[in-house]
Amino acid sequence: MKIAILGFGTVGSGVYEIAKTLKNIEVKKVLEKDLSKINIATNNYDEIINDKEVELVVECMGGLHPAYEFIMKAIQNKKSVVSANKAVIAKYLDEFLKTAKENNVEFRFEASVGGGIPCLAGIQKIRRVENIDKFYGIFNGTSNFILDNMYRLENEFFTSLKTAQKLGYAEADPSADIDGYDVTNKVIISFVLAYDGFIKNEFLCFAMKNITKEDILYFKKQGFVAKYIGEATTKGNEYEASVMLNLFPINALEANVLSNYNIVTVQSHTMGEVKFYGQGAGKLPTANAIIQDILDIQAKISFNPISIEKKYTYSSNLFKHKYVIRSNEELKGNFERIDRDGNNFYHYTKEITQADLLKLVEEKDYLVVRLSEY
Ligand code: NAP
Ligand code: HSE
């Protein structure tokens, strides 16, 4: 199969490298701004679109535009598309799926969640048998790398972020990693496969960048490790989802997910908990997931049809959880416990809803962490 790659950065160059080792995939063209990067590069997308030999386009440029237009154009020209671009998929997946169906081609996106871990395929396989009750996990390699560096090496936040950027884990604009948009996008995409509904970016999201070395050390003294967690669950036609730091006891599996690794847990009736673990970011693991999609398209393998038929409404009153709020002043409220550590006050809430939590923290820049029940 002849393919074209859009974007020859971390992921695109990884796809090229792995494809070169395989007999049945040939990279015919690469779309790049910098033509000196590779001898098959072009900066004219029409050359790819009009090339009848190119059956499939791999999009790994990132960003919303022109990624959206390029994906649509490829599909409309009867080329299957594989993309790693969470941002564009979480926004336009409905259009991509509909247009792909109309043009009798495939749109696949395993690499967009969990990097090299086949967690979307895993969810699809479970769905062949039963519904998913809940999914949660560490969905972002960069933020996990930062938290792990702060916990084990006691490094500062921004030193750790710089290393993650050098290693190719971070987004072009790393605020997506540390403000939560990247995990939000991954929750939206996983939700489609788990629950057949395309939700919007409207659920609870707290940035992880507010956490300091003092917080990490205080939580360490309490026997906890902070991890950045995305999760979603449904009840009838309503759903609850969140993206926020969670505290895990040191012996929990999540607490021991190090470096750029991700872990995604899926709960269902007959399986109980299944955990998908591996490198959630990086050149070759992510490229591997893209290559797997290409091979599946070639072999016409599909684990479960993707549907976005169901409609769900977000509710911030569905379930109750316990949280810790850190501020530099003592807050008024009915807390279970308040600890003072240096200039910080750590307030432990009773079981409250997301709506109650939002009332407590208002718009203030406190650190908000959930006490994990997992
Ligand atoms: P990257 O290293 O920045 O690579 C993107 C490449 O695309 C760059 O070479 C860029 O060129 C090129 N490009 C951007 N817009 C273009 C355009 N309009 N025409 C031609 N070339 C264009 O990014 P990456 O890390 O490979 O990530 C690519 C995508 O994969 C993103 O959507 C990301 O979210 C996703 N992803 C990344 C990882 C990871 O571990 N890195 C894992 C999973 C998914 P310039 O630099 O000149 O702009
Ligand atoms: N920036 C993303 C991360 C890439 O760190 O997880 C993988 O999606």
Short mmCIF file of C-alpha atoms and ligand atoms in Angstrom, two decimals:
data_model
loop_
_atom_site.label_atom_id
_atom_site.label_comp_id
_atom_site.label_asym_id
_atom_site.label_seq_id
_atom_site.Cartn_x
_atom_site.Cartn_y
_atom_site.Cartn_z
CA MET A 1 0.00 0.00 0.00
CA LYS A 2 1.33 3.44 -0.93
CA ILE A 3 0.80 6.12 1.69
CA ALA A 4 1.59 9.80 2.29
CA ILE A 5 2.55 11.37 5.62
CA LEU A 6 1.45 14.91 6.50
CA GLY A 7 4.02 16.39 8.91
CA PHE A 8 7.54 15.02 9.31
CA GLY A 9 8.08 15.85 12.98
CA THR A 10 8.40 13.48 15.94
CA VAL A 11 5.52 11.17 14.99
CA GLY A 12 5.67 11.49 11.19
CA SER A 13 9.38 10.62 11.05
CA GLY A 14 8.67 7.64 13.35
CA VAL A 15 5.98 6.37 10.96
CA TYR A 16 8.46 6.68 8.07
CA GLU A 17 11.13 4.79 10.03
CA ILE A 18 8.86 1.86 10.91
CA ALA A 19 7.25 1.75 7.43
CA LYS A 20 10.72 1.37 5.89
CA THR A 21 11.08 -1.93 7.77
CA LEU A 22 7.83 -3.33 6.33
CA LYS A 23 7.33 -4.80 2.87
CA ASN A 24 3.65 -3.92 2.50
CA ILE A 25 3.76 -0.17 3.26
CA GLU A 26 5.56 2.33 1.03
CA VAL A 27 5.76 6.02 1.94
CA LYS A 28 5.44 7.76 -1.43
CA LYS A 29 5.22 11.40 -0.32
CA VAL A 30 5.61 13.57 2.78
CA LEU A 31 3.96 16.95 3.19
CA GLU A 32 6.35 19.34 4.94
CA LYS A 33 7.12 23.03 5.00
CA ASP A 34 10.86 22.35 5.17
CA LEU A 35 11.61 20.38 1.99
CA SER A 36 15.18 19.61 3.06
CA LYS A 37 13.88 17.25 5.78
CA ILE A 38 13.44 14.32 3.37
CA ASN A 39 13.85 13.74 -0.38
CA ILE A 40 10.19 12.78 -0.96
CA ALA A 41 8.87 15.98 0.64
CA THR A 42 6.43 18.33 -1.05
CA ASN A 43 4.77 21.49 0.22
CA ASN A 44 1.92 21.18 -2.29
CA TYR A 45 -0.94 19.12 -0.83
CA ASP A 46 -2.60 18.74 -4.25
CA GLU A 47 0.34 16.59 -5.35
CA ILE A 48 -0.73 14.08 -2.70
CA ILE A 49 -4.47 14.42 -3.24
CA ASN A 50 -4.15 14.00 -7.01
CA ASP A 51 -1.83 11.00 -6.74
CA LYS A 52 -4.08 8.02 -7.48
CA GLU A 53 -1.46 5.61 -6.16
CA VAL A 54 -1.64 7.09 -2.65
CA GLU A 55 -4.41 5.09 -0.97
CA LEU A 56 -3.97 6.33 2.58
CA VAL A 57 -2.92 9.56 4.28
CA VAL A 58 -1.34 9.69 7.74
CA GLU A 59 -2.00 13.06 9.41
CA CYS A 60 0.52 14.01 12.08
CA MET A 61 0.90 17.76 11.63
CA GLY A 62 -1.11 18.63 14.73
CA GLY A 63 -3.42 21.60 15.36
CA LEU A 64 -6.94 22.22 14.07
CA HIS A 65 -6.25 23.98 10.77
CA PRO A 66 -5.30 23.09 8.10
CA ALA A 67 -5.39 19.55 9.61
CA TYR A 68 -9.23 19.53 9.45
CA GLU A 69 -9.32 20.67 5.79
CA PHE A 70 -6.53 18.25 4.77
CA ILE A 71 -8.22 15.26 6.43
CA MET A 72 -11.59 16.11 4.84
CA LYS A 73 -10.00 16.58 1.42
CA ALA A 74 -8.21 13.22 1.62
CA ILE A 75 -11.41 11.42 2.63
CA GLN A 76 -13.44 13.18 -0.08
CA ASN A 77 -10.81 11.98 -2.56
CA LYS A 78 -11.40 8.40 -1.42
CA LYS A 79 -8.23 8.02 0.61
CA SER A 80 -8.39 6.45 4.05
CA VAL A 81 -6.94 8.57 6.84
CA VAL A 82 -5.07 7.63 10.01
CA SER A 83 -4.47 10.48 12.46
CA ALA A 84 -2.69 10.97 15.79
CA ASN A 85 -4.07 14.48 16.19
CA LYS A 86 -6.29 14.43 19.30
CA ALA A 87 -7.22 18.08 19.03
CA VAL A 88 -8.76 17.84 15.56
CA ILE A 89 -10.37 14.43 16.23
CA ALA A 90 -12.02 15.53 19.49
CA LYS A 91 -13.56 18.48 17.64
CA TYR A 92 -14.52 17.01 14.25
CA LEU A 93 -14.78 13.23 14.70
CA ASP A 94 -18.48 13.24 13.75
CA GLU A 95 -17.73 14.86 10.39
CA PHE A 96 -14.72 12.62 9.71
CA LEU A 97 -16.70 9.44 10.40
CA LYS A 98 -19.72 10.55 8.37
CA THR A 99 -17.62 11.64 5.37
CA ALA A 100 -15.50 8.47 5.51
CA LYS A 101 -18.67 6.35 5.45
CA GLU A 102 -20.08 8.31 2.50
CA ASN A 103 -16.82 7.80 0.59
CA ASN A 104 -16.40 4.17 1.57
CA VAL A 105 -13.00 4.71 3.17
CA GLU A 106 -11.67 4.41 6.73
CA PHE A 107 -10.83 7.01 9.37
CA ARG A 108 -8.75 5.53 12.23
CA PHE A 109 -7.12 7.16 15.27
CA GLU A 110 -5.64 4.63 17.73
CA ALA A 111 -2.49 6.77 18.24
CA SER A 112 -4.55 9.72 19.44
CA VAL A 113 -5.14 8.12 22.87
CA GLY A 114 -2.43 6.45 24.93
CA GLY A 115 0.33 6.83 22.30
CA GLY A 116 1.58 3.31 21.60
CA ILE A 117 -0.92 1.52 23.85
CA PRO A 118 -3.73 -0.21 21.95
CA CYS A 119 -6.32 1.02 24.45
CA LEU A 120 -8.97 2.15 21.93
CA ALA A 121 -8.78 -1.25 20.22
CA GLY A 122 -9.08 -2.79 23.70
CA ILE A 123 -12.24 -0.80 24.45
CA GLN A 124 -13.68 -1.80 21.06
CA LYS A 125 -12.99 -5.46 21.76
CA ILE A 126 -14.69 -5.32 25.17
CA ARG A 127 -17.66 -3.56 23.53
CA ARG A 128 -18.20 -6.56 21.23
CA VAL A 129 -19.32 -8.40 24.36
CA GLU A 130 -20.68 -5.84 26.78
CA ASN A 131 -21.07 -2.22 27.86
CA ILE A 132 -18.35 -0.26 29.64
CA ASP A 133 -19.18 0.88 33.18
CA LYS A 134 -16.32 3.33 33.58
CA PHE A 135 -12.90 4.28 32.26
CA TYR A 136 -10.17 6.27 33.92
CA GLY A 137 -6.44 6.66 33.69
CA ILE A 138 -3.22 8.50 33.14
CA PHE A 139 -3.69 9.75 29.57
CA ASN A 140 -0.83 12.22 29.24
CA GLY A 141 2.84 11.27 29.04
CA THR A 142 4.22 14.78 29.51
CA SER A 143 2.34 15.53 32.72
CA ASN A 144 3.18 12.07 34.09
CA PHE A 145 6.84 12.63 33.27
CA ILE A 146 6.72 15.97 35.14
CA LEU A 147 4.94 14.54 38.19
CA ASP A 148 7.28 11.55 38.32
CA ASN A 149 10.36 13.79 38.06
CA MET A 150 9.02 16.02 40.82
CA TYR A 151 8.20 13.04 43.06
CA ARG A 152 11.25 10.80 42.59
CA LEU A 153 13.99 13.27 41.67
CA GLU A 154 12.43 16.24 43.48
CA ASN A 155 12.97 18.35 40.34
CA GLU A 156 11.11 21.62 39.75
CA PHE A 157 8.02 21.68 37.50
CA PHE A 158 9.45 23.69 34.60
CA THR A 159 12.83 21.86 34.52
CA SER A 160 10.89 18.59 34.12
CA LEU A 161 8.65 20.09 31.41
CA LYS A 162 11.72 21.19 29.42
CA THR A 163 13.11 17.63 29.49
CA ALA A 164 9.73 16.22 28.34
CA GLN A 165 9.78 18.70 25.44
CA LYS A 166 13.32 17.65 24.44
CA LEU A 167 12.24 14.00 24.47
CA GLY A 168 9.40 14.75 22.02
CA TYR A 169 6.55 13.96 24.47
CA ALA A 170 5.02 17.44 24.73
CA GLU A 171 2.60 19.12 22.34
CA ALA A 172 3.86 21.99 20.15
CA ASP A 173 2.13 24.24 22.69
CA PRO A 174 2.73 22.37 25.97
CA SER A 175 -0.10 24.22 27.71
CA ALA A 176 -2.30 21.50 26.19
CA ASP A 177 -0.42 18.97 28.35
CA ILE A 178 -0.31 20.92 31.61
CA ASP A 179 -3.64 22.76 31.42
CA GLY A 180 -5.62 19.60 30.68
CA TYR A 181 -6.87 20.15 27.10
CA ASP A 182 -4.93 17.14 25.84
CA VAL A 183 -6.47 14.81 28.44
CA THR A 184 -9.89 16.38 27.84
CA ASN A 185 -9.55 15.53 24.12
CA LYS A 186 -8.51 11.96 24.95
CA VAL A 187 -11.49 11.53 27.28
CA ILE A 188 -13.82 12.78 24.52
CA ILE A 189 -12.32 10.32 22.00
CA SER A 190 -12.35 7.35 24.43
CA PHE A 191 -15.96 8.21 25.36
CA VAL A 192 -17.03 7.69 21.73
CA LEU A 193 -15.70 4.14 21.74
CA ALA A 194 -16.90 3.35 25.25
CA TYR A 195 -20.39 4.84 25.10
CA ASP A 196 -21.29 5.58 21.44
CA GLY A 197 -21.73 9.31 22.12
CA PHE A 198 -19.75 12.39 21.04
CA ILE A 199 -19.58 14.68 24.09
CA LYS A 200 -18.35 18.25 24.12
CA ASN A 201 -15.52 19.91 25.99
CA GLU A 202 -17.88 20.95 28.83
CA PHE A 203 -16.86 18.82 31.83
CA LEU A 204 -14.71 19.48 34.90
CA CYS A 205 -11.05 20.18 34.13
CA PHE A 206 -8.42 21.44 36.56
CA ALA A 207 -4.93 22.21 35.25
CA MET A 208 -2.08 20.19 36.78
CA LYS A 209 0.42 23.04 36.52
CA ASN A 210 -0.64 24.49 39.89
CA ILE A 211 1.08 21.67 41.77
CA THR A 212 4.35 22.64 43.46
CA LYS A 213 7.28 20.69 44.88
CA GLU A 214 5.96 21.56 48.39
CA ASP A 215 2.60 19.95 47.54
CA ILE A 216 4.27 16.82 46.17
CA LEU A 217 6.41 16.52 49.32
CA TYR A 218 3.43 17.12 51.63
CA PHE A 219 1.39 14.42 49.84
CA LYS A 220 4.41 12.09 49.94
CA LYS A 221 4.49 12.46 53.75
CA GLN A 222 0.79 11.46 53.81
CA GLY A 223 1.59 8.33 51.75
CA PHE A 224 0.12 9.62 48.47
CA VAL A 225 1.34 10.05 44.91
CA ALA A 226 -0.40 12.64 42.71
CA LYS A 227 -1.29 11.55 39.16
CA TYR A 228 -3.14 13.46 36.43
CA ILE A 229 -6.32 11.50 35.70
CA GLY A 230 -9.02 11.66 33.05
CA GLU A 231 -12.18 9.65 33.63
CA ALA A 232 -15.77 9.24 32.50
CA THR A 233 -18.82 7.25 33.46
CA THR A 234 -22.49 7.33 32.52
CA LYS A 235 -25.84 6.89 34.26
CA GLY A 236 -28.72 6.57 31.82
CA ASN A 237 -28.45 9.45 29.40
CA GLU A 238 -26.25 11.50 31.73
CA TYR A 239 -22.51 11.39 32.14
CA GLU A 240 -19.87 12.60 34.56
CA ALA A 241 -16.30 13.21 33.48
CA SER A 242 -13.29 15.00 34.89
CA VAL A 243 -9.67 15.83 34.25
CA MET A 244 -7.75 16.53 37.43
CA LEU A 245 -4.97 15.44 39.76
CA ASN A 246 -5.87 12.40 41.88
CA LEU A 247 -4.05 11.10 44.96
CA PHE A 248 -3.18 7.38 44.96
CA PRO A 249 -1.73 5.36 47.85
CA ILE A 250 1.92 4.53 47.09
CA ASN A 251 1.19 0.85 46.46
CA ALA A 252 -1.54 1.52 43.84
CA LEU A 253 -0.66 0.59 40.25
CA GLU A 254 -1.27 4.16 39.07
CA ALA A 255 1.15 5.51 41.68
CA ASN A 256 3.88 3.37 40.11
CA VAL A 257 3.36 4.49 36.51
CA LEU A 258 6.63 6.29 35.83
CA SER A 259 8.18 8.55 33.18
CA ASN A 260 6.08 9.05 30.00
CA TYR A 261 4.01 5.91 30.61
CA ASN A 262 0.21 5.91 30.57
CA ILE A 263 -2.28 3.51 32.11
CA VAL A 264 -5.92 3.33 31.04
CA THR A 265 -8.36 1.27 33.09
CA VAL A 266 -11.67 0.05 31.70
CA GLN A 267 -14.37 -1.49 33.89
CA SER A 268 -17.06 -3.81 32.60
CA HIS A 269 -19.30 -6.52 34.01
CA THR A 270 -17.55 -9.77 33.01
CA MET A 271 -14.01 -8.39 32.76
CA GLY A 272 -13.97 -6.34 35.96
CA GLU A 273 -10.99 -4.03 35.60
CA VAL A 274 -8.65 -4.22 32.59
CA LYS A 275 -5.56 -2.02 32.57
CA PHE A 276 -3.78 -0.95 29.39
CA TYR A 277 -0.24 0.16 30.18
CA GLY A 278 2.65 1.42 28.04
CA GLN A 279 4.37 4.45 26.58
CA GLY A 280 1.76 7.14 26.11
CA ALA A 281 3.96 9.49 24.10
CA GLY A 282 7.10 9.46 22.01
CA LYS A 283 8.17 8.94 18.41
CA LEU A 284 8.26 5.17 17.90
CA PRO A 285 5.50 3.99 20.27
CA THR A 286 3.07 6.49 18.71
CA ALA A 287 4.23 5.61 15.20
CA ASN A 288 3.67 1.94 16.00
CA ALA A 289 0.00 2.64 16.81
CA ILE A 290 -0.38 4.45 13.47
CA ILE A 291 1.22 1.56 11.59
CA GLN A 292 -1.13 -0.86 13.37
CA ASP A 293 -4.12 1.14 12.08
CA ILE A 294 -2.70 1.06 8.54
CA LEU A 295 -2.22 -2.71 8.73
CA ASP A 296 -5.77 -3.16 10.07
CA ILE A 297 -7.17 -1.07 7.20
CA GLN A 298 -5.17 -3.14 4.70
CA ALA A 299 -6.43 -6.36 6.24
CA LYS A 300 -9.98 -4.94 6.62
CA ILE A 301 -9.95 -5.61 10.37
CA SER A 302 -12.47 -3.72 12.48
CA PHE A 303 -13.13 -4.72 16.10
CA ASN A 304 -16.43 -2.92 16.59
CA PRO A 305 -18.23 -0.34 14.46
CA ILE A 306 -17.81 3.22 15.77
CA SER A 307 -21.09 4.93 16.53
CA ILE A 308 -21.93 8.41 17.83
CA GLU A 309 -25.69 7.84 17.83
CA LYS A 310 -26.35 8.26 21.58
CA LYS A 311 -26.92 11.65 23.19
CA TYR A 312 -25.58 12.29 26.70
CA THR A 313 -25.98 15.32 28.98
CA TYR A 314 -23.21 16.34 31.36
CA SER A 315 -24.22 16.37 35.03
CA SER A 316 -22.09 17.69 37.87
CA ASN A 317 -24.44 16.08 40.42
CA LEU A 318 -24.23 12.39 39.51
CA PHE A 319 -21.62 11.07 41.98
CA LYS A 320 -19.83 12.17 45.15
CA HIS A 321 -16.08 12.12 45.77
CA LYS A 322 -13.61 13.41 48.36
CA TYR A 323 -11.20 16.19 47.41
CA VAL A 324 -8.23 18.08 48.87
CA ILE A 325 -8.05 21.83 48.31
CA ARG A 326 -4.77 23.66 48.92
CA SER A 327 -4.73 27.40 49.49
CA ASN A 328 -2.49 29.85 51.31
CA GLU A 329 -5.29 30.87 53.66
CA GLU A 330 -7.66 28.82 55.81
CA LEU A 331 -11.00 28.40 54.06
CA LYS A 332 -14.40 28.44 55.77
CA GLY A 333 -16.47 25.33 55.24
CA ASN A 334 -17.47 21.97 56.64
CA PHE A 335 -14.19 20.09 56.03
CA GLU A 336 -13.25 16.66 57.43
CA ARG A 337 -9.74 17.85 58.23
CA ILE A 338 -7.44 20.81 57.64
CA ASP A 339 -3.63 20.40 57.70
CA ARG A 340 -1.16 23.24 57.78
CA ASP A 341 2.23 22.64 56.13
CA GLY A 342 4.47 25.71 55.89
CA ASN A 343 2.37 28.46 54.30
CA ASN A 344 -0.09 25.97 52.81
CA PHE A 345 -3.48 24.86 54.13
CA TYR A 346 -4.75 21.47 52.91
CA HIS A 347 -8.54 21.13 53.28
CA TYR A 348 -9.98 17.58 53.10
CA THR A 349 -13.64 17.66 51.98
CA LYS A 350 -16.39 15.18 52.82
CA GLU A 351 -17.96 13.30 49.91
CA ILE A 352 -19.34 16.04 47.68
CA THR A 353 -20.55 16.43 44.10
CA GLN A 354 -18.59 18.22 41.37
CA ALA A 355 -21.16 21.04 41.63
CA ASP A 356 -20.45 21.42 45.38
CA LEU A 357 -16.72 21.41 44.70
CA LEU A 358 -17.04 24.20 42.15
CA LYS A 359 -18.99 26.29 44.69
CA LEU A 360 -16.18 25.76 47.23
CA VAL A 361 -13.31 26.78 44.97
CA GLU A 362 -15.19 29.37 42.90
CA GLU A 363 -12.81 30.88 40.33
CA LYS A 364 -9.85 30.90 42.73
CA ASP A 365 -6.44 29.57 41.77
CA TYR A 366 -6.33 26.84 44.46
CA LEU A 367 -4.81 23.44 43.88
CA VAL A 368 -7.68 20.93 43.68
CA VAL A 369 -6.93 17.22 43.96
CA ARG A 370 -9.30 14.27 44.17
CA LEU A 371 -8.78 11.48 46.70
CA SER A 372 -8.84 8.48 44.42
CA GLU A 373 -11.29 5.67 45.22
CA TYR A 374 -9.55 3.30 42.83
P1 NAP B 1 5.82 17.89 15.68
O1 NAP B 1 7.07 17.20 16.08
O2 NAP B 1 5.68 19.34 15.93
O3 NAP B 1 5.59 17.59 14.12
C1 NAP B 1 4.63 18.21 13.32
C2 NAP B 1 5.26 18.43 11.95
O4 NAP B 1 4.27 18.83 11.04
C3 NAP B 1 6.35 19.52 11.98
O5 NAP B 1 7.47 19.08 11.25
C4 NAP B 1 5.63 20.69 11.31
O6 NAP B 1 6.51 21.57 10.65
C5 NAP B 1 4.76 19.96 10.31
N1 NAP B 1 3.62 20.77 9.88
C6 NAP B 1 2.74 21.43 10.68
N2 NAP B 1 1.83 22.07 9.94
C7 NAP B 1 2.14 21.82 8.63
C8 NAP B 1 1.59 22.22 7.38
N3 NAP B 1 0.51 23.01 7.33
N4 NAP B 1 2.16 21.75 6.25
C9 NAP B 1 3.25 20.96 6.30
N5 NAP B 1 3.83 20.56 7.45
C10 NAP B 1 3.27 20.98 8.60
O7 NAP B 1 4.56 17.18 16.36
P2 NAP B 1 4.43 15.65 16.80
O8 NAP B 1 4.89 15.51 18.19
O9 NAP B 1 4.97 14.77 15.76
O10 NAP B 1 2.84 15.53 16.86
C11 NAP B 1 2.07 15.42 15.69
C12 NAP B 1 0.64 15.07 16.07
O11 NAP B 1 0.63 13.81 16.74
C13 NAP B 1 -0.02 16.08 17.00
O12 NAP B 1 -1.37 16.17 16.70
C14 NAP B 1 0.15 15.41 18.36
O13 NAP B 1 -0.86 15.79 19.26
C15 NAP B 1 0.02 13.96 18.01
N6 NAP B 1 0.66 13.03 18.92
C16 NAP B 1 1.95 13.25 19.31
C17 NAP B 1 2.56 12.32 20.14
C18 NAP B 1 3.98 12.50 20.62
O14 NAP B 1 4.40 11.72 21.46
N7 NAP B 1 4.73 13.46 20.09
C19 NAP B 1 1.86 11.18 20.57
C20 NAP B 1 0.53 11.00 20.14
C21 NAP B 1 -0.05 11.93 19.31
P3 NAP B 1 7.00 22.90 11.45
O15 NAP B 1 7.69 22.43 12.67
O16 NAP B 1 7.86 23.58 10.45
O17 NAP B 1 5.74 23.68 11.77
N1 HSE B 2 1.68 15.35 24.42
C1 HSE B 2 1.05 14.09 24.52
C2 HSE B 2 1.42 13.45 25.83
C3 HSE B 2 1.46 13.20 23.39
O1 HSE B 2 2.37 13.91 26.46
O2 HSE B 2 0.74 12.52 26.26
C4 HSE B 2 0.74 11.87 23.36
O3 HSE B 2 -0.62 12.04 23.10
#
